[in-house]
DNA sequence: AAAACACATGAATGATTATTCATATGTTAG
DNA sequence: CTAACATATGAATAATCATTCATGTGTTTT
């Protein structure tokens, strides 16, 4: 195997520069990865996800639980919906949200382990 | 066990409201979790981390690999340093950066699995 | 010692985005 | 049918943050 431990390319070594560029994660993948992690990058969405881990919850309940305006919650839910991380189920005048992605549950759990020291 | 599948608290049921609030992840933890995920929430940092997964890399190499200015890279490295996700080792006039946290490696891998469909 | 190099950093700028405000749609209750 | 309710959403505002610009510190080379 050709594992390199220390990388420090020389300014005028074009070949080494190109080799290094080839090792960077490609931009489209980096962007999609970043978008995924953005979902959990603010406390509001972290809290929303924390409530959806085990239950299906209606918007008004999230509003009550987080102590934020209905509009703010709705906008964040739309954000998560666009990323296909949550799904909405309409029932009468309520809309119930639930996690629609097990990876997020796993990321959340993994992150929590880290933060828990 | 007292698992609830569907949650929809009534406006005037104060007790249910309080019970729900108790289920939300507490703010300090949510903030630390959000901070952790923020590290991977933009392509630039995702790419930096991708290069540090296997190697120790100097700043100039990162600059070459990402095609960004030295200042931009340095600022992002400081960001990651402050979060204790990377460590810096000075050697002569070079500074080598490396991942200083295995959880991030795992989060990265987990996220990549998700994005890879 | 001077010049070139490697990196860091404060301040300014520009871009992104979370939240609010106002309002619209559809649903149930009276 | 009207009023109250539950949610959604576009536009405006406010806050955050990535990048650039200018410059500073320390190191190596000549």
mmCIF file of C-alpha atoms (C1' of nucleotides) in Angstrom:
data_model
loop_
_atom_site.group_PDB
_atom_site.id
_atom_site.type_symbol
_atom_site.label_atom_id
_atom_site.label_comp_id
_atom_site.label_asym_id
_atom_site.label_seq_id
_atom_site.Cartn_x
_atom_site.Cartn_y
_atom_site.Cartn_z
ATOM 1 C CA UNK A 1 0.000 0.000 0.000
ATOM 2 C CA UNK A 2 1.062 3.536 -0.681
ATOM 3 C CA UNK A 3 -0.124 5.293 2.450
ATOM 4 C CA UNK A 4 1.537 8.625 3.051
ATOM 5 C CA UNK A 5 1.914 9.740 6.607
ATOM 6 C CA UNK A 6 3.140 13.258 6.201
ATOM 7 C CA UNK A 7 2.121 15.376 3.253
ATOM 8 C CA UNK A 8 3.940 18.542 2.305
ATOM 9 C CA UNK A 9 4.045 19.312 -1.377
ATOM 10 C CA UNK A 10 6.691 21.503 -2.861
ATOM 11 C CA UNK A 11 5.616 24.618 -4.712
ATOM 12 C CA UNK A 12 7.291 23.598 -7.970
ATOM 13 C CA UNK A 13 6.527 19.881 -7.821
ATOM 14 C CA UNK A 14 3.450 19.969 -10.044
ATOM 15 C CA UNK A 15 3.055 16.186 -10.048
ATOM 16 C CA UNK A 16 2.841 15.995 -6.269
ATOM 17 C CA UNK A 17 0.337 18.829 -6.307
ATOM 18 C CA UNK A 18 -1.867 16.989 -8.767
ATOM 19 C CA UNK A 19 -1.603 13.775 -6.768
ATOM 20 C CA UNK A 20 -2.769 15.594 -3.684
ATOM 21 C CA UNK A 21 -5.682 17.203 -5.486
ATOM 22 C CA UNK A 22 -6.783 13.738 -6.505
ATOM 23 C CA UNK A 23 -7.063 12.792 -2.854
ATOM 24 C CA UNK A 24 -9.538 15.526 -1.949
ATOM 25 C CA UNK A 25 -13.160 14.531 -1.764
ATOM 26 C CA UNK A 26 -14.816 15.672 -4.987
ATOM 27 C CA UNK A 27 -16.914 18.829 -4.828
ATOM 28 C CA UNK A 28 -20.388 17.358 -5.498
ATOM 29 C CA UNK A 29 -19.937 14.769 -2.771
ATOM 30 C CA UNK A 30 -18.469 17.342 -0.396
ATOM 31 C CA UNK A 31 -21.482 19.559 -1.018
ATOM 32 C CA UNK A 32 -23.987 16.807 -0.359
ATOM 33 C CA UNK A 33 -22.117 15.745 2.763
ATOM 34 C CA UNK A 34 -22.041 19.338 3.978
ATOM 35 C CA UNK A 35 -25.777 19.677 3.333
ATOM 36 C CA UNK A 36 -26.449 16.579 5.400
ATOM 37 C CA UNK A 37 -24.428 17.851 8.340
ATOM 38 C CA UNK A 38 -25.998 21.270 8.039
ATOM 39 C CA UNK A 39 -29.249 19.642 9.115
ATOM 40 C CA UNK A 40 -27.814 19.188 12.597
ATOM 41 C CA UNK A 41 -25.737 22.347 12.702
ATOM 42 C CA UNK A 42 -28.078 24.568 14.700
ATOM 43 C CA UNK A 43 -29.671 23.894 18.102
ATOM 44 C CA UNK A 44 -33.206 24.413 16.793
ATOM 45 C CA UNK A 45 -32.960 21.578 14.299
ATOM 46 C CA UNK A 46 -31.017 19.397 16.725
ATOM 47 C CA UNK A 47 -33.876 19.755 19.193
ATOM 48 C CA UNK A 48 -36.496 19.046 16.560
ATOM 49 C CA UNK A 49 -34.675 15.892 15.507
ATOM 50 C CA UNK A 50 -34.274 14.891 19.161
ATOM 51 C CA UNK A 51 -38.054 14.906 19.504
ATOM 52 C CA UNK A 52 -38.617 12.990 16.316
ATOM 53 C CA UNK A 53 -36.173 10.228 17.243
ATOM 54 C CA UNK A 54 -38.870 8.179 18.921
ATOM 55 C CA UNK A 55 -42.171 9.829 18.096
ATOM 56 C CA UNK A 56 -44.324 11.302 15.440
ATOM 57 C CA UNK A 57 -45.010 14.863 16.532
ATOM 58 C CA UNK A 58 -47.351 17.557 15.264
ATOM 59 C CA UNK A 59 -46.113 21.064 14.514
ATOM 60 C CA UNK A 60 -47.916 22.699 17.399
ATOM 61 C CA UNK A 61 -46.332 20.261 19.833
ATOM 62 C CA UNK A 62 -42.886 21.122 18.513
ATOM 63 C CA UNK A 63 -43.731 24.781 18.927
ATOM 64 C CA UNK A 64 -44.728 24.158 22.546
ATOM 65 C CA UNK A 65 -41.725 21.985 23.273
ATOM 66 C CA UNK A 66 -39.159 24.358 21.824
ATOM 67 C CA UNK A 67 -40.827 27.588 22.891
ATOM 68 C CA UNK A 68 -40.478 29.089 19.447
ATOM 69 C CA UNK A 69 -42.939 30.637 17.017
ATOM 70 C CA UNK A 70 -44.955 28.436 14.712
ATOM 71 C CA UNK A 71 -43.417 30.100 11.702
ATOM 72 C CA UNK A 72 -39.852 29.445 12.779
ATOM 73 C CA UNK A 73 -40.625 25.776 13.391
ATOM 74 C CA UNK A 74 -42.433 25.433 10.079
ATOM 75 C CA UNK A 75 -39.523 26.904 8.174
ATOM 76 C CA UNK A 76 -37.069 24.529 9.790
ATOM 77 C CA UNK A 77 -39.356 21.595 9.097
ATOM 78 C CA UNK A 78 -39.449 22.612 5.476
ATOM 79 C CA UNK A 79 -35.667 22.687 5.474
ATOM 80 C CA UNK A 80 -35.523 19.152 6.855
ATOM 81 C CA UNK A 81 -38.240 18.008 4.481
ATOM 82 C CA UNK A 82 -36.331 19.344 1.479
ATOM 83 C CA UNK A 83 -33.362 17.289 2.588
ATOM 84 C CA UNK A 84 -35.663 14.283 2.807
ATOM 85 C CA UNK A 85 -34.730 13.779 6.426
ATOM 86 C CA UNK A 86 -38.261 14.032 7.784
ATOM 87 C CA UNK A 87 -41.638 13.190 6.349
ATOM 88 C CA UNK A 88 -44.983 14.842 6.960
ATOM 89 C CA UNK A 89 -48.293 13.064 7.369
ATOM 90 C CA UNK A 90 -51.441 15.143 7.278
ATOM 91 C CA UNK A 91 -54.371 14.111 9.433
ATOM 92 C CA UNK A 92 -57.287 16.498 9.727
ATOM 93 C CA UNK A 93 -55.942 19.884 10.578
ATOM 94 C CA UNK A 94 -52.766 18.479 12.076
ATOM 95 C CA UNK A 95 -49.549 17.550 10.334
ATOM 96 C CA UNK A 96 -47.411 14.924 11.989
ATOM 97 C CA UNK A 97 -43.705 14.886 11.377
ATOM 98 C CA UNK A 98 -41.429 11.884 11.694
ATOM 99 C CA UNK A 99 -37.836 10.999 10.917
ATOM 100 C CA UNK A 100 -37.581 9.592 7.418
ATOM 101 C CA UNK A 101 -33.945 8.609 7.495
ATOM 102 C CA UNK A 102 -32.203 6.187 9.764
ATOM 103 C CA UNK A 103 -28.762 7.562 8.969
ATOM 104 C CA UNK A 104 -29.681 10.777 10.739
ATOM 105 C CA UNK A 105 -30.713 8.823 13.799
ATOM 106 C CA UNK A 106 -27.319 7.139 13.717
ATOM 107 C CA UNK A 107 -25.436 10.384 13.157
ATOM 108 C CA UNK A 108 -27.338 11.937 16.023
ATOM 109 C CA UNK A 109 -26.494 9.046 18.334
ATOM 110 C CA UNK A 110 -22.869 9.062 17.264
ATOM 111 C CA UNK A 111 -22.597 12.796 17.792
ATOM 112 C CA UNK A 112 -24.199 12.538 21.183
ATOM 113 C CA UNK A 113 -21.616 9.959 22.231
ATOM 114 C CA UNK A 114 -18.901 12.408 21.291
ATOM 115 C CA UNK A 115 -20.455 15.351 23.071
ATOM 116 C CA UNK A 116 -21.125 13.247 26.152
ATOM 117 C CA UNK A 117 -17.356 13.077 26.518
ATOM 118 C CA UNK B 1 -42.395 1.195 28.956
ATOM 119 C CA UNK B 2 -44.157 4.432 28.238
ATOM 120 C CA UNK B 3 -43.276 5.003 24.611
ATOM 121 C CA UNK B 4 -45.545 7.417 22.826
ATOM 122 C CA UNK B 5 -45.994 6.975 19.124
ATOM 123 C CA UNK B 6 -47.967 10.036 18.204
ATOM 124 C CA UNK B 7 -47.518 13.278 20.063
ATOM 125 C CA UNK B 8 -49.985 16.128 19.831
ATOM 126 C CA UNK B 9 -50.364 18.218 22.945
ATOM 127 C CA UNK B 10 -53.473 20.213 23.630
ATOM 128 C CA UNK B 11 -53.123 23.943 24.109
ATOM 129 C CA UNK B 12 -54.666 23.914 27.587
ATOM 130 C CA UNK B 13 -53.125 20.671 28.822
ATOM 131 C CA UNK B 14 -50.232 22.245 30.662
ATOM 132 C CA UNK B 15 -49.054 18.933 32.094
ATOM 133 C CA UNK B 16 -48.665 17.351 28.667
ATOM 134 C CA UNK B 17 -46.820 20.433 27.491
ATOM 135 C CA UNK B 18 -44.370 20.197 30.356
ATOM 136 C CA UNK B 19 -43.881 16.473 29.766
ATOM 137 C CA UNK B 20 -43.013 17.174 26.151
ATOM 138 C CA UNK B 21 -40.574 19.923 27.059
ATOM 139 C CA UNK B 22 -38.814 17.438 29.276
ATOM 140 C CA UNK B 23 -38.210 15.229 26.261
ATOM 141 C CA UNK B 24 -36.344 17.865 24.256
ATOM 142 C CA UNK B 25 -32.592 17.653 24.287
ATOM 143 C CA UNK B 26 -31.336 20.274 26.737
ATOM 144 C CA UNK B 27 -29.954 23.483 25.275
ATOM 145 C CA UNK B 28 -26.286 23.142 26.290
ATOM 146 C CA UNK B 29 -26.078 19.662 24.800
ATOM 147 C CA UNK B 30 -27.961 20.750 21.689
ATOM 148 C CA UNK B 31 -25.509 23.618 21.261
ATOM 149 C CA UNK B 32 -22.470 21.406 21.581
ATOM 150 C CA UNK B 33 -23.954 18.867 19.210
ATOM 151 C CA UNK B 34 -24.749 21.611 16.714
ATOM 152 C CA UNK B 35 -21.196 22.938 17.008
ATOM 153 C CA UNK B 36 -19.810 19.495 16.260
ATOM 154 C CA UNK B 37 -21.933 19.096 13.149
ATOM 155 C CA UNK B 38 -21.142 22.624 12.060
ATOM 156 C CA UNK B 39 -17.579 21.433 11.564
ATOM 157 C CA UNK B 40 -18.723 19.377 8.590
ATOM 158 C CA UNK B 41 -21.412 21.747 7.365
ATOM 159 C CA UNK B 42 -19.489 23.473 4.569
ATOM 160 C CA UNK B 43 -17.616 21.901 1.641
ATOM 161 C CA UNK B 44 -14.333 23.606 2.518
ATOM 162 C CA UNK B 45 -14.120 21.972 5.924
ATOM 163 C CA UNK B 46 -15.430 18.661 4.586
ATOM 164 C CA UNK B 47 -12.599 18.650 2.080
ATOM 165 C CA UNK B 48 -10.012 19.577 4.681
ATOM 166 C CA UNK B 49 -11.190 16.761 6.926
ATOM 167 C CA UNK B 50 -11.187 14.384 3.965
ATOM 168 C CA UNK B 51 -7.482 15.059 3.488
ATOM 169 C CA UNK B 52 -6.680 14.668 7.153
ATOM 170 C CA UNK B 53 -8.446 11.318 7.435
ATOM 171 C CA UNK B 54 -5.314 9.400 6.581
ATOM 172 C CA UNK B 55 -2.476 11.887 6.594
ATOM 173 C CA UNK B 56 -0.803 14.681 8.403
ATOM 174 C CA UNK B 57 -0.832 17.628 6.015
ATOM 175 C CA UNK B 58 0.851 21.022 6.064
ATOM 176 C CA UNK B 59 -1.131 24.205 5.454
ATOM 177 C CA UNK B 60 0.441 24.951 2.109
ATOM 178 C CA UNK B 61 -0.503 21.496 0.840
ATOM 179 C CA UNK B 62 -4.091 22.058 1.864
ATOM 180 C CA UNK B 63 -4.024 25.366 0.031
ATOM 181 C CA UNK B 64 -2.736 23.630 -3.111
ATOM 182 C CA UNK B 65 -5.183 20.752 -2.826
ATOM 183 C CA UNK B 66 -8.251 22.912 -2.307
ATOM 184 C CA UNK B 67 -7.236 25.749 -4.586
ATOM 185 C CA UNK B 68 -8.060 28.351 -1.974
ATOM 186 C CA UNK B 69 -6.116 31.194 -0.411
ATOM 187 C CA UNK B 70 -3.817 30.516 2.499
ATOM 188 C CA UNK B 71 -5.828 32.850 4.685
ATOM 189 C CA UNK B 72 -9.104 31.080 4.062
ATOM 190 C CA UNK B 73 -7.552 27.714 4.881
ATOM 191 C CA UNK B 74 -5.890 29.060 8.010
ATOM 192 C CA UNK B 75 -9.152 30.500 9.300
ATOM 193 C CA UNK B 76 -10.951 27.225 8.806
ATOM 194 C CA UNK B 77 -8.145 25.341 10.493
ATOM 195 C CA UNK B 78 -8.441 27.649 13.451
ATOM 196 C CA UNK B 79 -12.149 26.909 13.542
ATOM 197 C CA UNK B 80 -11.471 23.178 13.635
ATOM 198 C CA UNK B 81 -8.691 23.641 16.180
ATOM 199 C CA UNK B 82 -10.987 25.578 18.495
ATOM 200 C CA UNK B 83 -13.395 22.666 18.363
ATOM 201 C CA UNK B 84 -10.506 20.359 19.231
ATOM 202 C CA UNK B 85 -11.129 18.326 16.105
ATOM 203 C CA UNK B 86 -7.667 18.801 14.638
ATOM 204 C CA UNK B 87 -4.256 19.312 16.166
ATOM 205 C CA UNK B 88 -1.305 21.283 14.856
ATOM 206 C CA UNK B 89 2.321 20.234 15.041
ATOM 207 C CA UNK B 90 4.967 22.793 14.219
ATOM 208 C CA UNK B 91 8.160 21.681 12.534
ATOM 209 C CA UNK B 92 10.510 24.306 11.231
ATOM 210 C CA UNK B 93 8.523 26.742 9.198
ATOM 211 C CA UNK B 94 5.794 24.224 8.471
ATOM 212 C CA UNK B 95 2.747 23.391 10.534
ATOM 213 C CA UNK B 96 1.294 19.940 10.090
ATOM 214 C CA UNK B 97 -2.347 19.354 10.805
ATOM 215 C CA UNK B 98 -3.931 16.044 11.737
ATOM 216 C CA UNK B 99 -7.284 14.790 12.924
ATOM 217 C CA UNK B 100 -7.421 14.805 16.692
ATOM 218 C CA UNK B 101 -10.732 13.112 17.120
ATOM 219 C CA UNK B 102 -11.819 9.700 16.021
ATOM 220 C CA UNK B 103 -15.507 10.513 16.364
ATOM 221 C CA UNK B 104 -15.207 12.919 13.464
ATOM 222 C CA UNK B 105 -13.660 10.214 11.348
ATOM 223 C CA UNK B 106 -16.627 8.009 12.190
ATOM 224 C CA UNK B 107 -19.176 10.750 11.537
ATOM 225 C CA UNK B 108 -17.513 11.444 8.226
ATOM 226 C CA UNK B 109 -17.627 7.783 7.232
ATOM 227 C CA UNK B 110 -21.223 7.444 8.359
ATOM 228 C CA UNK B 111 -22.248 10.550 6.454
ATOM 229 C CA UNK B 112 -20.471 9.341 3.349
ATOM 230 C CA UNK B 113 -22.405 6.083 3.496
ATOM 231 C CA UNK B 114 -25.621 8.073 3.525
ATOM 232 C CA UNK B 115 -24.651 10.354 0.684
ATOM 233 C CA UNK B 116 -23.424 7.418 -1.382
ATOM 234 C CA UNK B 117 -27.064 6.377 -1.523
ATOM 235 C "C1'" DA C 1 21.305 40.957 7.513
ATOM 236 C "C1'" DA C 2 18.105 40.793 3.944
ATOM 237 C "C1'" DA C 3 14.901 38.295 1.340
ATOM 238 C "C1'" DA C 4 11.819 34.658 0.690
ATOM 239 C "C1'" DC C 5 8.883 31.457 2.835
ATOM 240 C "C1'" DA C 6 5.100 29.378 5.956
ATOM 241 C "C1'" DC C 7 1.560 30.437 8.674
ATOM 242 C "C1'" DA C 8 -1.649 33.291 11.705
ATOM 243 C "C1'" DT C 9 -4.881 36.848 12.544
ATOM 244 C "C1'" DG C 10 -7.842 41.248 13.088
ATOM 245 C "C1'" DA C 11 -10.840 43.865 10.510
ATOM 246 C "C1'" DA C 12 -13.794 44.507 6.525
ATOM 247 C "C1'" DT C 13 -16.764 42.607 3.212
ATOM 248 C "C1'" DG C 14 -20.020 39.654 1.181
ATOM 249 C "C1'" DA C 15 -22.923 35.915 1.307
ATOM 250 C "C1'" DT C 16 -25.849 32.923 3.562
ATOM 251 C "C1'" DT C 17 -29.515 31.866 6.576
ATOM 252 C "C1'" DA C 18 -32.425 31.807 10.909
ATOM 253 C "C1'" DT C 19 -36.238 34.260 12.576
ATOM 254 C "C1'" DT C 20 -40.055 37.408 12.357
ATOM 255 C "C1'" DC C 21 -44.017 39.532 10.200
ATOM 256 C "C1'" DA C 22 -47.861 39.453 7.519
ATOM 257 C "C1'" DT C 23 -50.822 36.731 5.203
ATOM 258 C "C1'" DA C 24 -52.830 32.673 2.818
ATOM 259 C "C1'" DT C 25 -54.966 27.854 2.689
ATOM 260 C "C1'" DG C 26 -57.487 24.329 4.412
ATOM 261 C "C1'" DT C 27 -60.008 22.113 8.473
ATOM 262 C "C1'" DT C 28 -63.032 21.659 12.353
ATOM 263 C "C1'" DA C 29 -66.229 23.578 15.834
ATOM 264 C "C1'" DG C 30 -70.140 26.330 17.070
ATOM 265 C "C1'" DC D 1 -71.649 29.879 7.576
ATOM 266 C "C1'" DT D 2 -68.610 32.096 10.538
ATOM 267 C "C1'" DA D 3 -65.010 31.814 13.761
ATOM 268 C "C1'" DA D 4 -61.220 29.603 15.624
ATOM 269 C "C1'" DC D 5 -57.552 26.503 14.704
ATOM 270 C "C1'" DA D 6 -53.323 24.241 12.439
ATOM 271 C "C1'" DT D 7 -49.999 24.857 9.276
ATOM 272 C "C1'" DA D 8 -47.402 26.939 5.275
ATOM 273 C "C1'" DT D 9 -44.969 30.450 3.003
ATOM 274 C "C1'" DG D 10 -43.030 34.845 0.653
ATOM 275 C "C1'" DA D 11 -40.737 38.843 1.875
ATOM 276 C "C1'" DA D 12 -38.103 41.572 5.153
ATOM 277 C "C1'" DT D 13 -34.914 41.763 8.778
ATOM 278 C "C1'" DA D 14 -31.302 40.363 11.686
ATOM 279 C "C1'" DA D 15 -27.686 37.619 12.756
ATOM 280 C "C1'" DT D 16 -24.055 34.649 11.545
ATOM 281 C "C1'" DC D 17 -20.109 33.322 9.200
ATOM 282 C "C1'" DA D 18 -16.925 32.321 5.097
ATOM 283 C "C1'" DT D 19 -13.652 34.704 2.503
ATOM 284 C "C1'" DT D 20 -10.585 38.449 1.381
ATOM 285 C "C1'" DC D 21 -7.320 42.041 2.451
ATOM 286 C "C1'" DA D 22 -3.680 43.803 4.845
ATOM 287 C "C1'" DT D 23 -0.315 42.876 7.891
ATOM 288 C "C1'" DG D 24 2.354 40.536 11.623
ATOM 289 C "C1'" DT D 25 5.450 36.831 13.560
ATOM 290 C "C1'" DG D 26 8.761 33.448 13.189
ATOM 291 C "C1'" DT D 27 11.940 30.486 10.190
ATOM 292 C "C1'" DT D 28 15.072 29.336 6.681
ATOM 293 C "C1'" DT D 29 18.056 30.504 2.845
ATOM 294 C "C1'" DT D 30 21.523 33.183 0.607
#
